PDB file of C-alpha atoms in Angstrom:
ATOM      1  CA  UNK A   1     -11.895  23.581 -49.001  1.00  0.00           C
ATOM      2  CA  UNK A   2     -12.643  25.526 -45.854  1.00  0.00           C
ATOM      3  CA  UNK A   3     -15.343  22.960 -44.910  1.00  0.00           C
ATOM      4  CA  UNK A   4     -12.708  20.193 -44.937  1.00  0.00           C
ATOM      5  CA  UNK A   5     -10.324  22.257 -42.792  1.00  0.00           C
ATOM      6  CA  UNK A   6     -13.094  22.956 -40.276  1.00  0.00           C
ATOM      7  CA  UNK A   7     -14.004  19.246 -40.210  1.00  0.00           C
ATOM      8  CA  UNK A   8     -10.362  18.236 -39.661  1.00  0.00           C
ATOM      9  CA  UNK A   9      -9.996  20.791 -36.853  1.00  0.00           C
ATOM     10  CA  UNK A  10     -13.209  19.526 -35.241  1.00  0.00           C
ATOM     11  CA  UNK A  11     -12.039  15.908 -35.477  1.00  0.00           C
ATOM     12  CA  UNK A  12      -8.668  16.827 -33.931  1.00  0.00           C
ATOM     13  CA  UNK A  13     -10.399  18.747 -31.127  1.00  0.00           C
ATOM     14  CA  UNK A  14     -12.783  15.851 -30.435  1.00  0.00           C
ATOM     15  CA  UNK A  15      -9.833  13.436 -30.346  1.00  0.00           C
ATOM     16  CA  UNK A  16      -7.966  15.726 -27.948  1.00  0.00           C
ATOM     17  CA  UNK A  17     -11.001  15.959 -25.663  1.00  0.00           C
ATOM     18  CA  UNK A  18     -11.420  12.178 -25.724  1.00  0.00           C
ATOM     19  CA  UNK A  19      -7.726  11.743 -24.953  1.00  0.00           C
ATOM     20  CA  UNK A  20      -7.942  14.236 -22.071  1.00  0.00           C
ATOM     21  CA  UNK A  21     -10.966  12.457 -20.598  1.00  0.00           C
ATOM     22  CA  UNK A  22      -9.297   9.052 -20.884  1.00  0.00           C
ATOM     23  CA  UNK A  23      -6.070  10.309 -19.283  1.00  0.00           C
ATOM     24  CA  UNK A  24      -7.970  12.016 -16.462  1.00  0.00           C
ATOM     25  CA  UNK A  25     -10.005   8.874 -15.799  1.00  0.00           C
ATOM     26  CA  UNK A  26      -6.869   6.719 -15.797  1.00  0.00           C
ATOM     27  CA  UNK A  27      -5.235   8.971 -13.201  1.00  0.00           C
ATOM     28  CA  UNK A  28      -8.346   8.872 -11.004  1.00  0.00           C
ATOM     29  CA  UNK A  29      -8.512   5.080 -11.302  1.00  0.00           C
ATOM     30  CA  UNK A  30      -4.832   4.728 -10.364  1.00  0.00           C
ATOM     31  CA  UNK A  31      -5.234   7.092  -7.415  1.00  0.00           C
ATOM     32  CA  UNK A  32      -8.216   5.097  -6.186  1.00  0.00           C
ATOM     33  CA  UNK A  33      -6.335   1.836  -6.659  1.00  0.00           C
ATOM     34  CA  UNK A  34      -3.495   3.106  -4.441  1.00  0.00           C
ATOM     35  CA  UNK A  35      -6.011   4.209  -1.799  1.00  0.00           C
ATOM     36  CA  UNK A  36      -7.690   0.808  -1.934  1.00  0.00           C
ATOM     37  CA  UNK A  37      -4.350  -0.997  -1.680  1.00  0.00           C
ATOM     38  CA  UNK A  38      -3.441   1.096   1.368  1.00  0.00           C
ATOM     39  CA  UNK A  39      -6.794   0.242   2.949  1.00  0.00           C
ATOM     40  CA  UNK A  40      -6.035  -3.455   2.455  1.00  0.00           C
ATOM     41  CA  UNK A  41      -2.662  -3.068   4.175  1.00  0.00           C
ATOM     42  CA  UNK A  42      -4.430  -1.253   6.996  1.00  0.00           C
ATOM     43  CA  UNK A  43      -6.918  -4.130   7.410  1.00  0.00           C
ATOM     44  CA  UNK A  44      -4.125  -6.701   7.616  1.00  0.00           C
ATOM     45  CA  UNK A  45      -2.100  -4.591  10.038  1.00  0.00           C
ATOM     46  CA  UNK A  46      -5.159  -4.174  12.268  1.00  0.00           C
ATOM     47  CA  UNK A  47      -5.609  -7.949  12.248  1.00  0.00           C
ATOM     48  CA  UNK A  48      -1.969  -8.324  13.238  1.00  0.00           C
ATOM     49  CA  UNK A  49      -2.325  -5.729  15.991  1.00  0.00           C
ATOM     50  CA  UNK A  50      -5.413  -7.519  17.330  1.00  0.00           C
ATOM     51  CA  UNK A  51      -3.604 -10.882  17.530  1.00  0.00           C
ATOM     52  CA  UNK A  52      -0.598  -9.579  19.459  1.00  0.00           C
ATOM     53  CA  UNK A  53      -2.256  -8.946  22.866  1.00  0.00           C
ATOM     54  CA  UNK A  54      -3.632 -12.506  22.872  1.00  0.00           C
ATOM     55  CA  UNK A  55      -0.204 -13.872  22.057  1.00  0.00           C
ATOM     56  CA  UNK A  56       1.408 -11.768  24.800  1.00  0.00           C
ATOM     57  CA  UNK A  57      -1.153 -12.962  27.346  1.00  0.00           C
ATOM     58  CA  UNK A  58      -0.440 -16.609  26.574  1.00  0.00           C
ATOM     59  CA  UNK A  59       3.326 -16.073  26.758  1.00  0.00           C
ATOM     60  CA  UNK A  60       2.894 -14.085  29.975  1.00  0.00           C
ATOM     61  CA  UNK A  61       1.221 -17.104  31.586  1.00  0.00           C
ATOM     62  CA  UNK A  62       4.237 -19.294  30.883  1.00  0.00           C
ATOM     63  CA  UNK A  63       7.071 -16.788  30.951  1.00  0.00           C
ATOM     64  CA  UNK A  64       6.053 -14.075  33.388  1.00  0.00           C
ATOM     65  CA  UNK A  65       9.659 -13.185  34.167  1.00  0.00           C
ATOM     66  CA  UNK A  66      10.192 -12.179  30.499  1.00  0.00           C
ATOM     67  CA  UNK A  67       8.383  -8.946  31.309  1.00  0.00           C
ATOM     68  CA  UNK A  68      10.807  -6.656  29.440  1.00  0.00           C
ATOM     69  CA  UNK A  69      10.300  -8.502  26.154  1.00  0.00           C
ATOM     70  CA  UNK A  70       6.525  -8.515  26.594  1.00  0.00           C
ATOM     71  CA  UNK A  71       6.480  -4.786  27.355  1.00  0.00           C
ATOM     72  CA  UNK A  72       8.591  -4.033  24.259  1.00  0.00           C
ATOM     73  CA  UNK A  73       6.132  -5.966  22.097  1.00  0.00           C
ATOM     74  CA  UNK A  74       3.145  -4.070  23.508  1.00  0.00           C
ATOM     75  CA  UNK A  75       4.952  -0.721  23.191  1.00  0.00           C
ATOM     76  CA  UNK A  76       5.914  -1.471  19.571  1.00  0.00           C
ATOM     77  CA  UNK A  77       2.305  -2.500  18.849  1.00  0.00           C
ATOM     78  CA  UNK A  78       0.974   0.760  20.289  1.00  0.00           C
ATOM     79  CA  UNK A  79       3.442   2.796  18.216  1.00  0.00           C
ATOM     80  CA  UNK A  80       2.444   0.849  15.094  1.00  0.00           C
ATOM     81  CA  UNK A  81      -1.242   1.505  15.743  1.00  0.00           C
ATOM     82  CA  UNK A  82      -0.584   5.244  16.077  1.00  0.00           C
ATOM     83  CA  UNK A  83       1.653   5.531  12.993  1.00  0.00           C
ATOM     84  CA  UNK A  84       0.311   7.591  10.083  1.00  0.00           C
ATOM     85  CA  UNK A  85       1.358   7.350   6.430  1.00  0.00           C
ATOM     86  CA  UNK A  86       3.289   4.691   4.561  1.00  0.00           C
ATOM     87  CA  UNK A  87       6.788   5.657   5.730  1.00  0.00           C
ATOM     88  CA  UNK A  88       5.919   6.016   9.435  1.00  0.00           C
ATOM     89  CA  UNK A  89       3.764   2.883   9.274  1.00  0.00           C
ATOM     90  CA  UNK A  90       6.558   0.899   7.616  1.00  0.00           C
ATOM     91  CA  UNK A  91       9.082   1.985  10.257  1.00  0.00           C
ATOM     92  CA  UNK A  92       6.705   1.143  13.101  1.00  0.00           C
ATOM     93  CA  UNK A  93       5.775  -2.217  11.600  1.00  0.00           C
ATOM     94  CA  UNK A  94       9.420  -3.103  11.077  1.00  0.00           C
ATOM     95  CA  UNK A  95      10.106  -2.321  14.747  1.00  0.00           C
ATOM     96  CA  UNK A  96       7.101  -4.434  15.726  1.00  0.00           C
ATOM     97  CA  UNK A  97       8.381  -7.316  13.602  1.00  0.00           C
ATOM     98  CA  UNK A  98      11.707  -7.111  15.423  1.00  0.00           C
ATOM     99  CA  UNK A  99      10.053  -7.289  18.835  1.00  0.00           C
ATOM    100  CA  UNK A 100       7.903 -10.213  17.699  1.00  0.00           C
ATOM    101  CA  UNK A 101      11.053 -12.034  16.620  1.00  0.00           C
ATOM    102  CA  UNK A 102      12.480 -11.544  20.104  1.00  0.00           C
ATOM    103  CA  UNK A 103       9.203 -12.775  21.613  1.00  0.00           C
ATOM    104  CA  UNK A 104       9.328 -15.934  19.537  1.00  0.00           C
ATOM    105  CA  UNK A 105      12.970 -16.386  20.486  1.00  0.00           C
ATOM    106  CA  UNK A 106      11.915 -16.248  24.151  1.00  0.00           C
ATOM    107  CA  UNK A 107       9.237 -18.872  23.568  1.00  0.00           C
ATOM    108  CA  UNK A 108      11.882 -21.307  22.335  1.00  0.00           C
ATOM    109  CA  UNK A 109      13.007 -21.676  25.956  1.00  0.00           C
ATOM    110  CA  UNK A 110       9.570 -22.895  27.057  1.00  0.00           C
ATOM    111  CA  UNK A 111       8.665 -26.293  25.552  1.00  0.00           C
ATOM    112  CA  UNK A 112       5.320 -26.383  27.390  1.00  0.00           C
ATOM    113  CA  UNK A 113       4.386 -23.035  25.837  1.00  0.00           C
ATOM    114  CA  UNK A 114       5.426 -24.212  22.390  1.00  0.00           C
ATOM    115  CA  UNK A 115       3.057 -27.179  22.811  1.00  0.00           C
ATOM    116  CA  UNK A 116       0.103 -25.010  23.924  1.00  0.00           C
ATOM    117  CA  UNK A 117      -2.680 -25.252  21.303  1.00  0.00           C
ATOM    118  CA  UNK A 118      -3.810 -21.643  21.766  1.00  0.00           C
ATOM    119  CA  UNK A 119      -0.247 -20.438  21.300  1.00  0.00           C
ATOM    120  CA  UNK A 120       0.228 -22.594  18.211  1.00  0.00           C
ATOM    121  CA  UNK A 121      -3.056 -21.377  16.736  1.00  0.00           C
ATOM    122  CA  UNK A 122      -2.187 -17.719  17.360  1.00  0.00           C
ATOM    123  CA  UNK A 123       1.284 -18.254  15.950  1.00  0.00           C
ATOM    124  CA  UNK A 124      -0.239 -19.797  12.816  1.00  0.00           C
ATOM    125  CA  UNK A 125      -2.739 -16.933  12.463  1.00  0.00           C
ATOM    126  CA  UNK A 126       0.056 -14.410  12.884  1.00  0.00           C
ATOM    127  CA  UNK A 127       2.143 -16.181  10.245  1.00  0.00           C
ATOM    128  CA  UNK A 128      -0.819 -16.213   7.872  1.00  0.00           C
ATOM    129  CA  UNK A 129      -1.411 -12.522   8.539  1.00  0.00           C
ATOM    130  CA  UNK A 130       2.266 -11.757   7.884  1.00  0.00           C
ATOM    131  CA  UNK A 131       1.893 -13.440   4.481  1.00  0.00           C
ATOM    132  CA  UNK A 132      -1.168 -11.324   3.718  1.00  0.00           C
ATOM    133  CA  UNK A 133       0.681  -8.192   4.780  1.00  0.00           C
ATOM    134  CA  UNK A 134       3.568  -9.079   2.458  1.00  0.00           C
ATOM    135  CA  UNK A 135       1.164  -9.589  -0.451  1.00  0.00           C
ATOM    136  CA  UNK A 136      -0.687  -6.347   0.371  1.00  0.00           C
ATOM    137  CA  UNK A 137       2.599  -4.432   0.555  1.00  0.00           C
ATOM    138  CA  UNK A 138       3.609  -5.754  -2.845  1.00  0.00           C
ATOM    139  CA  UNK A 139       0.237  -4.848  -4.375  1.00  0.00           C
ATOM    140  CA  UNK A 140       0.374  -1.381  -2.797  1.00  0.00           C
ATOM    141  CA  UNK A 141       3.910  -0.727  -4.031  1.00  0.00           C
ATOM    142  CA  UNK A 142       3.000  -1.930  -7.530  1.00  0.00           C
ATOM    143  CA  UNK A 143       0.012   0.415  -7.522  1.00  0.00           C
ATOM    144  CA  UNK A 144       2.145   3.316  -6.289  1.00  0.00           C
ATOM    145  CA  UNK A 145       4.712   2.612  -9.002  1.00  0.00           C
ATOM    146  CA  UNK A 146       2.032   2.719 -11.723  1.00  0.00           C
ATOM    147  CA  UNK A 147       0.538   5.928 -10.339  1.00  0.00           C
ATOM    148  CA  UNK A 148       3.895   7.665  -9.922  1.00  0.00           C
ATOM    149  CA  UNK A 149       5.026   6.628 -13.400  1.00  0.00           C
ATOM    150  CA  UNK A 150       1.806   7.881 -14.953  1.00  0.00           C
ATOM    151  CA  UNK A 151       2.023  11.184 -13.087  1.00  0.00           C
ATOM    152  CA  UNK A 152       5.602  11.744 -14.234  1.00  0.00           C
ATOM    153  CA  UNK A 153       5.201  10.811 -17.904  1.00  0.00           C
ATOM    154  CA  UNK A 154       4.212  13.003 -20.793  1.00  0.00           C
ATOM    155  CA  UNK A 155       1.417  13.959 -21.495  1.00  0.00           C
ATOM    156  CA  UNK A 156      -0.471  12.672 -18.408  1.00  0.00           C
ATOM    157  CA  UNK A 157       1.663  14.910 -16.195  1.00  0.00           C
ATOM    158  CA  UNK A 158      -0.466  17.831 -17.387  1.00  0.00           C
ATOM    159  CA  UNK A 159      -3.645  16.198 -16.059  1.00  0.00           C
ATOM    160  CA  UNK A 160      -2.307  14.975 -12.698  1.00  0.00           C
ATOM    161  CA  UNK A 161      -3.216  18.086 -10.719  1.00  0.00           C
ATOM    162  CA  UNK A 162      -6.743  18.162 -12.138  1.00  0.00           C
ATOM    163  CA  UNK A 163      -7.222  14.504 -11.149  1.00  0.00           C
ATOM    164  CA  UNK A 164      -5.793  15.224  -7.663  1.00  0.00           C
ATOM    165  CA  UNK A 165      -3.180  12.558  -8.344  1.00  0.00           C
ATOM    166  CA  UNK A 166       0.035  13.161  -6.438  1.00  0.00           C
ATOM    167  CA  UNK A 167       3.160  11.092  -5.960  1.00  0.00           C
ATOM    168  CA  UNK A 168       2.852   8.509  -3.213  1.00  0.00           C
ATOM    169  CA  UNK A 169       5.418   6.937  -0.918  1.00  0.00           C
ATOM    170  CA  UNK A 170       6.294   3.273  -1.147  1.00  0.00           C
ATOM    171  CA  UNK A 171       5.801   1.002   1.858  1.00  0.00           C
ATOM    172  CA  UNK A 172       9.467   0.139   2.322  1.00  0.00           C
ATOM    173  CA  UNK A 173      11.355  -2.165   4.611  1.00  0.00           C
ATOM    174  CA  UNK A 174      13.848  -1.043   7.201  1.00  0.00           C
ATOM    175  CA  UNK A 175      17.553  -1.044   6.335  1.00  0.00           C
ATOM    176  CA  UNK A 176      18.078  -3.696   9.041  1.00  0.00           C
ATOM    177  CA  UNK A 177      15.614  -6.027   7.299  1.00  0.00           C
ATOM    178  CA  UNK A 178      17.633  -5.739   4.072  1.00  0.00           C
ATOM    179  CA  UNK A 179      20.937  -6.755   5.628  1.00  0.00           C
ATOM    180  CA  UNK A 180      22.124 -10.339   5.898  1.00  0.00           C
ATOM    181  CA  UNK A 181      21.007 -12.293   8.905  1.00  0.00           C
ATOM    182  CA  UNK A 182      23.831 -13.007  11.342  1.00  0.00           C
ATOM    183  CA  UNK A 183      23.760 -16.573  12.600  1.00  0.00           C
ATOM    184  CA  UNK A 184      25.997 -17.509  15.512  1.00  0.00           C
ATOM    185  CA  UNK A 185      26.521 -20.915  17.030  1.00  0.00           C
TER     186      UNK A 185
END
C-alpha cells in the first residue's frame, strides 16, 4: 500500500510542477506580448511624429500667418516625443491630435493648399498612420487586459512576481475625446 501512496504523491507533485511551469511561462508570454504591443504603438507614433514637420512646412508655405497654430502643433509634437509610459503618452498624443485637428481646420481656408499633391499625400499618410495607431492601441489594450486578468486570478497570482509580471496601464483616450462633438452652424 505504501508504494501506491508514494506513487500518487509523486504524480501529484509532478502535476503541480508542470502546472507551475505552464503558469509561469504563460505569464512571461503575456508580459512579452504587452511589451511587443507597446513597441508597435511606439513605431506608429514615431511615424506620425516624423510626418508632422513635413506637413507643417507645407502649410507654412501657404498659410504663413497661421504661425500660432503651427507652433502649437510643433510644441505638441515635441511633448508627445518626450512622453514616457502609456498614460503620459496617451495624454500627449491626445493633445497632439487636437492640434492636428486645428491645423486641418486652418487648411480648409486655403483651397490651393488643399489641392497641393504633397499636402494631400502627407494627409493620406497621416490618416493611414492614425488607423494603424488605433489598431495598435486596441491590440495593446487587449494584451494588457489579458495580462492584468491573469495576474489577478487564482492561482496564477502566486506566480506573477516570479515571472516579473506586473499590472500595466491601458493606453486610454482623453475625456474630451469621449464627449460628443459639438457642431455649430
